[in-house]
Amino acid sequence: MHIAAGNAGSYFFILYLQTMKCRLLGFILFIFSTIQAQIVLTPDGRNAQTDRQLNDSILERGRSQRPADSLKIFNPGIGDYNFFTQNLPKSQIDTALNINSFYKQNVYRRDLFAYQQFPNWGQTLNPLIPTQSHGNLNLLPTGKSWMYIPQDEVKYYDVKTPLTEFVLENGVKEGQYLATTFSHNIHSRWNYAINYNYLKSQGNYLNSLSNNSSLIFSTHYNTPNRRYKIQSSFASHDFNNQENSGLTAESLNDFIQNNPNFNNRERMYVNSYYGQSKFDERRFHFAHKFGVFSFSKPIEIDSLEITTNSDSDDYPIYLKHELNYKHQAFEYNEWREDSYYASPVISDRRYNRKKYDVVENRVSLGYQWSNRLNLEAGILHQMLKLSYDSAYVLPRIHIPQDAKENRFGLQAKLLFDWRDDIQFNAKAQYTRGESFGNELFLQADAQIILWNDYLLRGGLKMESAYPNLHYYMNQSFYEDFNFYNPNFKNTSIQKLFAEISSHRLGLKLLASLINQSNRVYIGADFLPKQTDAAMNYFQMGAEKQFSFRNFGIDVKAQYQKVLQNADLMPIPDIIARSTIYYDLRAFKDHAHIQTGLTAHYFSAFNSREFFPILNEFYILQDDLQRKIGNYPQIDAFFNMKVDRMRIYLRGLNLNSIFQKGDYFSTPLQPARDFKIQIGIHWFLLS
């Protein structure tokens, strides 16, 4: 065979391609056969991947009996992807499709049973239950607290292979919500995780844009013998909201009458067109523990088989140090002249910003015996500073530039797990200070498992603390909204609670009795006030799940009553929610589907209104009060899970399509109109 010289290069190039094609095809066949070889069959010949557990979507891939071999194949299961928090033990991630996960599929990542939503995502929620303090001294206002992730809710992970989590929701009118988490074990003793949340939602009404974001980095490490451990995290929050202060009286009337000229909500008039509020925080946490005494020979642990977060018994006595730094800032501004508030304006620059910085050190000595007993006690020191750029000197009031304080205190906690059916928890803290007074916190609860099914839990909580720092002092370009309250007393709260639940019966009963004294509230003049009168209120509730074949019903109801000074804390007497759904497995068990209706209801009451300048709720004057509630909000949903992806399709507030416009979030803020909501929650395990 003769080949021309000019075609020799082409011939050998084609021959080379054919050879590479055969090799590539062989490689693909090898990979395919390898994947097929890892499909585990059950004894009856079915694919084990279709043998799903009902309560979780992560497949427990069976580890079949294999003869000894030098090559070990690791198949991760549900127990290999875990997380824990500062105060809670290790738990497995949950990818199951159920009603409880459906309730939490929203931008706030919480069950909204006890809250009334505002018309746009990312705005404040109107609490339908008595509100309490946000914990220790801080600057976090109520209006910015719903998407905030506190330090004790930061998650630390332990995963055998990299974990990625996505949560996606569409915004109101325009925008979206995205939350993503990536976690990776560098090795069995060192993990890091990055969590990012972003929301941008325009809203249907003028000047109601939400633009919120948060970034959290967490890591934990322990030495091979687990004598020294580190946990650390960094958090950044930025919450930005345009504030329209609700609709004008004319537009409220058009809304109630369902005026067709205003079906486009942007045509409605709002009270404020230029108001904006912002809260930002930078927070750093570093905690480390060192085993002081060893009662047995240390054992080096460096294996992927470690799946618990319990401390080793080798060093039961340990020394712990914790450092926390936090910088918070809250601001309110109007980028153009606004005329809603009647107060005189005392500055050409319509902008005010307050800042809060705290450095905290905690040192404690602890003793831990397996998972049964943990006792810890120590001391703490806090350096606080609440500040503005300069002092305010007005004819009726002088507001200092800053307030500083050094606080010292004691802390203790106890965990006692007697056998597997009785557990007791307690923690206490006491700090002393001059500017913000002495602070006391005590919480104790116990739980008992009866007859292997009934869980009885009860406890008490006592707290005496200075109110939120928003109430201490405020500088505003509105003259009437400036105040300085160094003489406010501590707000005291005593709470008793009890609950009993049965997994077999799908039933939970709960009750609580709360006493609060020296409550601080915002009056109709937009200024904080403190009442000397005590407020008593109680709550009773029940949850019940019914199932019949493929149908399920989930019911939750709560009755509550403020017994004294109810006008200072208006809440509805009844809150209820009922969900009826159809549950099925489809496509040869590859998909799990739930579809049904949810109705949420609360009785009518005189709600408070939202005050954007402080981002807190205030009591309306009598002529502006309006009852809200006594309106069932009905949502339809179709939820589906395929592998580890959950897809949520919802029609929100269906009955707003054909009913009168009497659905409100607050007296001046309508609730959300009918909306198609799409959400995705997806776990990727690699």
XYZ file of C-alpha atoms in Angstrom:
686
model
C 0.000 0.000 0.000
C 1.438 3.309 -1.049
C 0.604 6.586 0.656
C 1.433 9.908 -0.872
C 3.837 11.966 1.146
C 1.398 14.859 1.333
C -1.275 12.660 2.900
C 0.991 10.801 5.328
C 0.465 13.346 8.123
C -3.311 13.207 7.727
C -3.311 9.407 7.703
C -1.345 9.073 10.925
C -3.419 11.813 12.590
C -6.656 9.916 11.775
C -5.091 6.678 13.012
C -4.128 8.458 16.255
C -7.685 9.740 16.750
C -9.150 6.266 16.221
C -6.730 4.820 18.768
C -7.605 7.514 21.340
C -11.307 6.971 20.656
C -10.959 3.264 21.495
C -9.062 4.080 24.675
C -11.620 6.686 25.712
C -14.473 4.261 25.052
C -12.719 1.612 27.134
C -12.205 4.091 29.964
C -15.887 5.070 29.940
C -16.947 1.406 29.995
C -14.602 0.823 32.927
C -16.061 3.751 34.896
C -19.615 2.624 34.100
C -18.895 -0.911 35.223
C -17.309 0.419 38.412
C -20.405 2.480 39.186
C -22.636 -0.490 38.470
C -20.511 -2.660 40.711
C -21.186 -0.294 43.633
C -24.959 -0.676 43.375
C -25.903 -2.811 46.364
C -28.732 -5.273 45.830
C -31.051 -6.447 48.548
C -31.566 -10.202 49.012
C -34.664 -10.144 46.830
C -32.784 -8.485 43.950
C -34.031 -4.896 44.354
C -31.746 -1.910 44.198
C -30.870 -0.934 47.771
C -31.014 2.720 46.770
C -34.775 2.405 46.372
C -35.111 0.842 49.829
C -35.462 4.194 51.516
C -36.156 4.810 55.144
C -39.372 6.731 55.701
C -37.890 9.211 58.161
C -34.811 10.317 56.244
C -33.734 10.686 52.683
C -30.046 9.959 53.146
C -29.687 6.355 52.170
C -28.331 3.919 54.695
C -26.305 1.993 52.185
C -25.861 -1.491 53.553
C -22.336 -2.632 54.159
C -22.458 -6.137 52.730
C -20.225 -8.866 54.097
C -17.042 -8.983 52.078
C -13.983 -11.147 52.457
C -10.882 -9.507 53.817
C -9.221 -7.366 51.179
C -6.471 -4.805 51.098
C -8.868 -2.289 49.487
C -11.688 -0.963 51.681
C -14.591 0.847 50.056
C -16.189 3.490 52.290
C -19.887 4.111 51.762
C -21.059 7.065 53.908
C -24.455 6.828 55.562
C -26.723 9.121 57.516
C -24.596 8.878 60.641
C -21.618 10.314 58.781
C -23.031 13.855 58.314
C -23.519 15.650 61.600
C -23.556 19.098 63.142
C -23.618 20.523 66.646
C -23.871 23.957 68.243
C -22.401 25.653 71.266
C -25.097 24.267 73.580
C -26.595 21.321 71.690
C -25.086 17.848 71.126
C -24.307 16.334 67.779
C -27.271 15.694 65.469
C -27.573 14.197 62.015
C -28.497 16.461 59.138
C -32.084 15.901 58.066
C -33.045 15.745 54.420
C -36.464 14.189 55.020
C -39.586 15.626 53.449
C -42.110 16.122 56.235
C -44.522 18.714 57.519
C -42.097 20.166 60.059
C -39.439 20.812 57.408
C -42.151 22.353 55.212
C -43.105 24.827 57.959
C -39.489 26.032 58.147
C -39.024 26.480 54.408
C -38.902 30.301 54.317
C -36.295 33.035 54.399
C -36.445 33.173 58.209
C -35.698 29.409 58.470
C -38.191 29.035 61.317
C -41.751 27.895 61.951
C -43.953 31.009 61.642
C -46.888 29.654 63.646
C -46.663 32.425 66.281
C -45.954 35.311 63.895
C -47.784 37.412 61.345
C -45.721 38.159 58.257
C -45.307 41.577 56.680
C -46.006 41.976 52.934
C -42.354 41.557 51.923
C -39.749 38.950 52.783
C -36.991 40.256 55.037
C -39.201 42.743 56.840
C -39.996 42.352 60.508
C -42.481 39.807 61.832
C -45.339 40.814 64.105
C -45.116 38.482 67.148
C -48.431 36.993 68.236
C -46.989 35.795 71.550
C -45.509 37.801 74.453
C -42.061 38.993 73.503
C -39.130 38.737 75.857
C -35.582 40.025 75.876
C -32.997 39.122 73.242
C -30.601 37.840 75.901
C -27.586 39.740 77.167
C -27.043 43.436 76.602
C -27.026 44.172 72.882
C -28.200 46.612 70.255
C -30.219 44.176 68.154
C -33.714 45.646 67.573
C -36.818 43.520 67.161
C -37.185 44.524 63.521
C -33.776 43.085 62.611
C -33.790 39.982 64.807
C -35.680 37.499 62.622
C -32.897 36.623 60.170
C -30.151 37.124 62.746
C -28.036 34.062 63.656
C -26.829 34.324 67.290
C -23.631 32.733 68.499
C -25.357 29.774 70.158
C -26.998 28.827 66.829
C -23.795 28.728 64.775
C -23.342 25.200 63.443
C -20.127 23.196 63.612
C -19.969 20.165 61.336
C -18.417 16.722 61.279
C -18.740 15.158 57.829
C -17.004 12.215 56.233
C -17.142 13.702 52.732
C -17.661 17.341 51.665
C -21.198 18.604 52.268
C -22.950 21.358 50.299
C -26.415 22.675 51.138
C -28.523 25.035 49.002
C -31.761 26.804 49.936
C -33.463 28.935 47.285
C -36.683 30.982 47.438
C -38.120 33.537 45.036
C -38.661 37.047 46.384
C -41.762 39.228 46.360
C -42.274 40.761 42.895
C -38.537 40.738 42.127
C -35.540 39.198 43.831
C -34.516 35.945 45.454
C -33.211 34.336 48.622
C -30.163 32.076 48.577
C -28.586 30.272 51.499
C -25.638 27.984 50.923
C -23.395 26.024 53.264
C -20.185 24.184 52.478
C -18.457 21.982 55.046
C -15.335 19.855 54.751
C -13.314 17.728 57.148
C -9.648 18.377 56.413
C -9.160 15.246 58.452
C -11.152 13.494 61.146
C -10.151 16.048 63.810
C -10.455 19.305 61.858
C -13.511 20.683 60.106
C -14.442 24.031 58.634
C -17.750 25.339 57.306
C -18.828 28.438 55.395
C -22.423 29.634 55.390
C -23.700 32.515 53.240
C -27.238 33.909 53.187
C -28.471 36.567 50.798
C -31.907 38.084 50.309
C -33.034 40.777 47.920
C -36.782 41.254 47.599
C -38.442 44.318 46.100
C -41.925 43.972 47.584
C -45.251 45.047 46.104
C -45.516 48.370 47.928
C -43.402 51.467 47.456
C -40.267 51.853 49.559
C -40.276 48.308 50.957
C -37.099 46.776 49.491
C -35.246 44.237 51.662
C -31.542 43.634 51.106
C -30.054 41.342 53.741
C -26.935 39.203 53.892
C -24.925 37.218 56.408
C -21.665 35.295 56.273
C -20.559 32.771 58.896
C -17.305 30.842 59.047
C -16.894 28.142 61.692
C -14.176 25.643 62.478
C -13.265 23.169 65.197
C -10.168 21.100 65.880
C -8.900 18.658 68.478
C -5.537 17.010 69.017
C -5.134 13.255 68.384
C -5.572 12.428 72.079
C -8.432 14.993 72.366
C -6.693 16.776 75.197
C -6.828 20.178 73.498
C -9.842 21.415 71.513
C -10.663 24.584 69.630
C -13.941 26.037 68.376
C -14.005 29.331 66.542
C -16.365 31.304 64.336
C -16.694 34.630 62.562
C -20.061 36.157 61.671
C -21.036 39.163 59.603
C -24.616 40.441 59.334
C -25.912 43.264 57.130
C -29.668 43.910 57.224
C -31.006 46.773 55.102
C -34.664 47.720 54.766
C -36.541 50.540 53.140
C -39.200 51.711 55.605
C -42.547 53.076 54.361
C -44.311 53.203 57.786
C -47.455 51.670 56.300
C -50.243 52.992 54.080
C -51.973 56.332 54.321
C -55.578 56.469 55.558
C -56.834 56.911 51.983
C -54.928 53.907 50.661
C -55.990 51.778 53.626
C -59.594 52.443 52.682
C -58.889 51.519 49.041
C -57.252 48.294 50.206
C -60.184 47.321 52.417
C -62.712 48.060 49.667
C -60.690 46.119 47.081
C -60.584 49.133 44.779
C -59.637 47.641 41.377
C -57.688 50.794 40.512
C -55.122 49.745 43.115
C -54.646 46.077 42.297
C -51.170 47.222 41.400
C -49.999 47.902 44.954
C -47.344 50.365 43.803
C -50.133 52.838 43.090
C -51.026 53.039 46.751
C -49.732 55.892 48.872
C -47.365 55.115 51.726
C -46.550 57.251 54.751
C -42.811 57.431 54.129
C -41.091 57.346 50.751
C -37.475 57.885 51.802
C -36.941 56.126 55.136
C -34.236 53.443 55.445
C -32.885 51.424 58.366
C -29.753 49.315 58.655
C -28.243 46.953 61.188
C -24.768 45.481 60.812
C -22.638 43.295 63.028
C -19.149 41.799 63.018
C -18.636 39.057 65.577
C -15.711 36.833 66.512
C -15.782 33.824 68.822
C -12.851 31.716 70.014
C -13.124 28.957 72.615
C -10.556 26.364 73.617
C -10.370 23.596 76.215
C -7.381 21.876 77.745
C -7.543 18.599 79.641
C -5.797 19.191 82.966
C -5.661 15.760 84.561
C -5.603 12.333 82.973
C -7.047 9.384 84.880
C -6.023 6.810 82.290
C -3.475 6.327 79.561
C -4.214 8.755 76.689
C -5.325 7.122 73.463
C -4.542 8.824 70.189
C -7.663 9.098 68.074
C -7.193 9.794 64.400
C -9.813 7.833 62.523
C -12.904 8.462 60.438
C -14.786 6.171 62.821
C -15.073 8.965 65.381
C -18.698 10.067 65.025
C -19.569 11.600 68.398
C -18.778 14.945 69.924
C -18.456 13.720 73.492
C -15.249 14.412 75.360
C -12.899 11.568 76.019
C -12.888 10.155 79.541
C -9.092 10.408 79.484
C -9.227 14.059 80.593
C -12.396 14.539 82.640
C -11.109 17.710 84.346
C -10.532 20.556 81.918
C -9.848 24.275 81.762
C -11.834 26.352 79.289
C -11.361 29.889 77.978
C -13.757 31.757 75.700
C -13.197 35.079 73.937
C -16.036 36.993 72.257
C -15.835 40.263 70.389
C -18.863 41.942 68.884
C -19.381 45.214 67.031
C -22.956 46.247 66.271
C -24.355 49.357 64.635
C -27.883 50.552 63.896
C -28.797 53.518 61.750
C -31.855 55.243 60.397
C -31.797 57.788 57.599
C -34.034 59.561 55.101
C -32.302 60.338 51.853
C -34.831 63.093 51.066
C -37.155 65.224 53.163
C -40.086 63.230 54.537
C -43.139 64.743 56.214
C -44.877 61.788 57.910
C -43.733 62.472 61.475
C -44.943 65.709 63.039
C -41.762 66.256 65.044
C -39.485 69.218 64.236
C -36.268 68.317 62.411
C -33.136 69.649 64.127
C -30.506 68.637 61.578
C -30.067 69.115 57.852
C -28.422 65.694 57.748
C -31.211 63.168 58.168
C -28.968 60.421 59.458
C -28.250 58.899 62.864
C -26.080 55.935 63.768
C -25.438 54.310 67.132
C -22.688 51.766 67.806
C -22.099 49.103 70.383
C -18.859 47.240 71.115
C -18.265 44.470 73.612
C -15.221 42.371 74.462
C -15.934 39.408 76.696
C -13.676 36.858 78.347
C -14.895 33.739 80.157
C -12.703 31.316 82.101
C -14.101 28.172 83.689
C -13.079 24.875 85.212
C -15.113 21.830 84.254
C -15.582 18.155 84.944
C -17.078 15.723 82.452
C -17.821 12.056 82.951
C -18.724 10.475 79.595
C -22.055 11.905 78.402
C -23.679 11.489 81.811
C -22.332 14.410 83.783
C -20.892 17.802 82.894
C -20.276 20.436 85.541
C -18.704 23.787 84.751
C -18.134 26.989 86.779
C -16.094 30.109 86.213
C -15.783 33.860 85.985
C -16.362 36.390 83.224
C -15.435 39.958 82.348
C -17.148 42.283 79.865
C -16.095 45.666 78.472
C -19.091 47.481 76.953
C -19.324 50.694 75.008
C -22.462 52.290 73.544
C -21.546 55.341 71.489
C -22.426 58.044 68.971
C -20.183 60.310 66.939
C -20.794 63.228 69.321
C -22.951 64.346 72.234
C -26.398 65.902 71.732
C -27.283 69.032 73.730
C -30.937 70.019 73.356
C -33.045 72.454 75.374
C -34.863 69.657 77.237
C -32.256 66.892 77.268
C -28.544 66.161 77.171
C -27.509 62.897 75.534
C -23.873 61.886 76.131
C -21.595 60.712 73.362
C -21.078 57.294 74.917
C -21.678 55.032 77.882
C -18.913 52.656 78.989
C -18.801 49.929 81.563
C -16.640 47.117 82.899
C -18.674 44.197 84.201
C -17.564 41.212 86.257
C -19.543 38.097 86.954
C -19.887 34.402 87.686
C -21.217 31.600 85.530
C -22.090 27.936 85.979
C -23.823 25.113 84.144
C -24.779 21.531 84.884
C -25.812 18.593 82.708
C -26.808 15.408 84.503
C -28.070 12.454 82.506
C -29.171 9.735 84.886
C -29.622 6.567 82.895
C -31.191 7.159 79.472
C -34.610 8.338 80.605
C -33.905 11.127 83.100
C -31.976 14.276 82.279
C -31.426 17.546 84.130
C -29.962 20.788 82.740
C -29.221 24.048 84.499
C -27.226 27.176 83.809
C -26.781 30.438 85.678
C -25.013 33.747 85.250
C -24.604 36.830 87.421
C -22.857 40.070 86.432
C -22.379 43.368 88.245
C -22.319 46.820 86.726
C -23.194 50.439 87.395
C -24.533 51.950 84.158
C -26.652 48.948 83.215
C -27.192 47.476 86.675
C -26.708 43.944 87.936
C -27.883 41.086 85.763
C -29.101 37.651 86.836
C -30.031 34.697 84.666
C -31.099 31.243 85.846
C -32.629 28.447 83.797
C -33.271 24.850 84.802
C -35.241 22.062 83.173
C -35.664 18.332 83.549
C -37.060 15.668 81.275
C -38.231 12.132 82.019
C -39.165 9.366 79.593
C -42.103 7.328 80.871
C -43.105 3.890 79.574
C -40.613 4.180 76.694
C -42.844 6.641 74.829
C -44.074 9.583 76.915
C -41.649 12.470 77.350
C -42.368 14.734 80.308
C -40.433 17.989 80.406
C -40.657 20.954 82.762
C -38.605 23.788 84.133
C -38.244 27.373 85.188
C -36.526 30.501 83.986
C -35.627 33.600 86.000
C -34.083 36.680 84.463
C -33.378 40.186 85.681
C -31.632 42.366 83.119
C -31.490 45.857 81.703
C -33.827 46.253 78.711
C -32.543 46.386 75.169
C -29.935 49.130 74.722
C -32.206 50.878 72.218
C -34.142 52.064 75.257
C -31.099 53.451 77.083
C -30.469 56.459 74.871
C -31.222 57.600 71.347
C -30.042 60.465 69.160
C -32.336 61.432 66.310
C -32.620 64.229 63.779
C -36.279 64.295 64.843
C -36.314 66.419 67.994
C -39.137 64.538 69.729
C -37.477 61.138 69.397
C -34.379 61.905 71.464
C -34.217 60.329 74.923
C -31.842 59.303 77.693
C -33.020 56.772 80.284
C -30.182 55.970 82.733
C -32.699 55.392 85.537
C -34.579 52.514 83.956
C -34.801 49.498 86.252
C -34.103 45.918 85.348
C -36.913 44.026 83.658
C -37.644 40.830 85.583
C -39.136 37.669 84.107
C -40.149 34.472 85.885
C -41.421 31.588 83.804
C -42.689 28.106 84.661
C -43.377 25.639 81.873
C -44.305 22.001 81.383
C -45.026 19.765 78.408
C -45.763 16.126 77.727
C -45.476 14.432 74.367
C -45.949 10.986 72.867
C -44.331 9.930 69.631
C -46.655 6.956 69.254
C -49.783 9.096 69.659
C -48.367 12.056 67.709
C -49.462 14.327 70.564
C -47.891 17.175 72.528
C -49.477 19.208 75.348
C -47.794 22.270 76.826
C -48.478 25.059 79.302
C -46.543 27.987 80.756
C -47.092 30.751 83.294
C -45.075 33.958 82.989
C -44.699 36.952 85.292
C -42.979 40.104 84.097
C -42.302 43.309 86.028
C -40.827 46.676 85.022
C -41.695 46.056 81.392
C -40.450 48.656 78.906
C -42.685 49.563 75.980
C -42.950 52.355 73.406
C -45.990 54.582 73.807
C -48.039 56.486 71.265
C -45.548 59.403 71.506
C -42.794 57.071 70.160
C -40.820 57.232 73.435
C -39.863 54.316 75.708
C -41.711 54.039 78.995
C -41.404 51.680 81.936
C -44.337 50.443 83.964
C -44.034 49.477 87.624
C -47.057 47.200 87.374
C -46.586 43.466 86.990
C -47.856 41.596 83.942
C -49.021 37.995 84.237
C -49.929 35.804 81.322
C -50.324 32.127 80.631
C -50.257 29.896 77.577
C -51.807 26.502 76.870
C -51.271 24.600 73.668
C -51.648 21.275 71.934
C -50.237 19.613 68.833
C -51.687 16.498 67.254
C -50.938 14.482 64.129
C -53.431 12.127 62.519
C -52.797 9.692 59.700
C -54.996 7.349 57.692
C -53.419 5.442 54.851
C -51.853 8.119 52.647
C -53.670 11.046 54.284
C -52.344 13.107 57.150
C -53.605 15.949 59.325
C -51.409 18.163 61.476
C -53.153 20.426 63.997
C -51.650 22.960 66.390
C -53.580 25.343 68.635
C -52.670 27.717 71.445
C -54.732 29.691 73.932
C -53.117 32.583 75.777
C -54.227 35.438 77.987
C -52.608 38.509 79.515
C -54.163 38.804 82.953
C -52.968 42.306 83.884
C -52.185 45.420 81.813
C -53.143 43.680 78.592
C -53.089 47.005 76.722
C -49.285 47.144 77.097
C -48.790 43.750 75.445
C -51.718 43.127 73.080
C -51.808 39.580 71.739
C -54.556 37.368 70.256
C -56.293 34.917 72.587
C -56.209 32.073 70.059
C -53.653 30.977 67.476
C -54.362 27.887 65.374
C -53.039 26.091 62.326
C -54.279 23.007 60.521
C -52.728 21.160 57.607
C -54.325 18.351 55.616
C -52.191 16.598 53.043
C -51.795 13.537 50.860
C -48.510 11.661 51.104
C -47.280 9.186 48.510
C -44.211 7.570 47.004
C -44.012 7.729 43.223
C -41.826 6.763 40.263
C -40.863 3.400 41.726
C -40.090 4.942 45.091
C -37.671 7.468 43.610
C -39.869 10.455 44.574
C -41.687 11.416 47.751
C -44.667 13.770 47.290
C -46.808 15.696 49.766
C -49.644 17.951 48.635
C -52.418 19.651 50.554
C -53.770 22.793 52.242
C -52.698 24.774 55.304
C -54.941 27.218 57.211
C -53.454 29.655 59.729
C -55.714 31.664 62.041
C -55.504 34.020 65.010
C -58.327 35.829 66.793
C -58.841 39.574 66.423
C -56.851 41.936 68.657
C -55.563 45.523 68.768
C -52.079 45.041 67.396
C -49.138 47.316 67.975
C -47.608 49.195 65.047
C -44.012 49.146 63.819
C -41.795 52.196 64.461
C -38.942 52.161 61.890
C -36.784 54.797 63.605
C -36.153 52.403 66.499
C -37.196 49.235 64.628
C -39.476 48.333 67.531
C -43.248 48.038 67.959
C -45.242 50.792 69.673
C -48.764 51.239 71.031
C -50.971 53.213 68.653
C -53.081 56.109 69.834
C -56.772 55.300 70.204
C -58.016 56.954 67.001
C -55.591 54.922 64.847
C -56.105 51.520 66.449
C -57.474 48.786 64.258
C -58.161 45.163 65.073
C -56.336 42.647 62.935
C -56.901 38.907 62.694
C -60.052 36.769 62.692
C -59.084 35.857 59.137
C -57.915 32.408 58.033
C -54.981 32.484 55.669
C -55.177 29.421 53.405
C -52.143 28.176 51.505
C -51.960 25.339 48.987
C -48.754 23.381 48.546
C -47.150 20.695 46.433
C -43.861 19.393 47.840
C -41.649 16.768 46.260
C -38.344 15.174 47.182
C -36.113 13.432 44.670
C -32.981 11.882 46.136
C -31.719 14.650 48.448
C -33.491 17.569 46.757
C -36.714 18.958 48.210
C -38.875 21.126 45.933
C -41.631 23.325 47.376
C -44.442 24.898 45.343
C -46.925 27.003 47.309
C -49.874 29.260 46.628
C -49.920 31.726 49.541
C -53.077 33.369 50.924
C -55.462 31.826 48.391
C -58.576 33.372 49.882
C -57.247 36.912 49.318
C -58.196 36.409 45.643
C -61.926 36.531 46.280
C -62.344 37.957 49.794
C -62.531 41.484 51.122
C -59.232 43.189 51.910
C -59.330 42.705 55.675
C -56.034 40.858 56.095
C -53.376 42.916 57.903
C -49.934 42.470 59.421
C -50.354 45.547 61.632
C -53.031 48.256 61.642
C -51.150 50.209 58.935
C -49.520 47.338 57.044
C -51.555 44.947 54.846
C -50.551 41.296 54.864
C -49.222 39.623 51.748
C -51.526 39.162 48.757
C -51.817 35.898 46.859
C -48.405 34.755 45.701
C -46.836 31.772 43.983
C -43.827 30.760 46.058
C -41.168 28.358 44.805
C -38.464 26.936 47.037
C -35.641 24.394 46.804
C -33.643 22.738 49.583
C -30.825 20.571 48.241
C -28.047 18.582 49.902
C -25.018 17.506 47.882
C -22.774 14.869 49.395
C -19.534 14.190 47.550
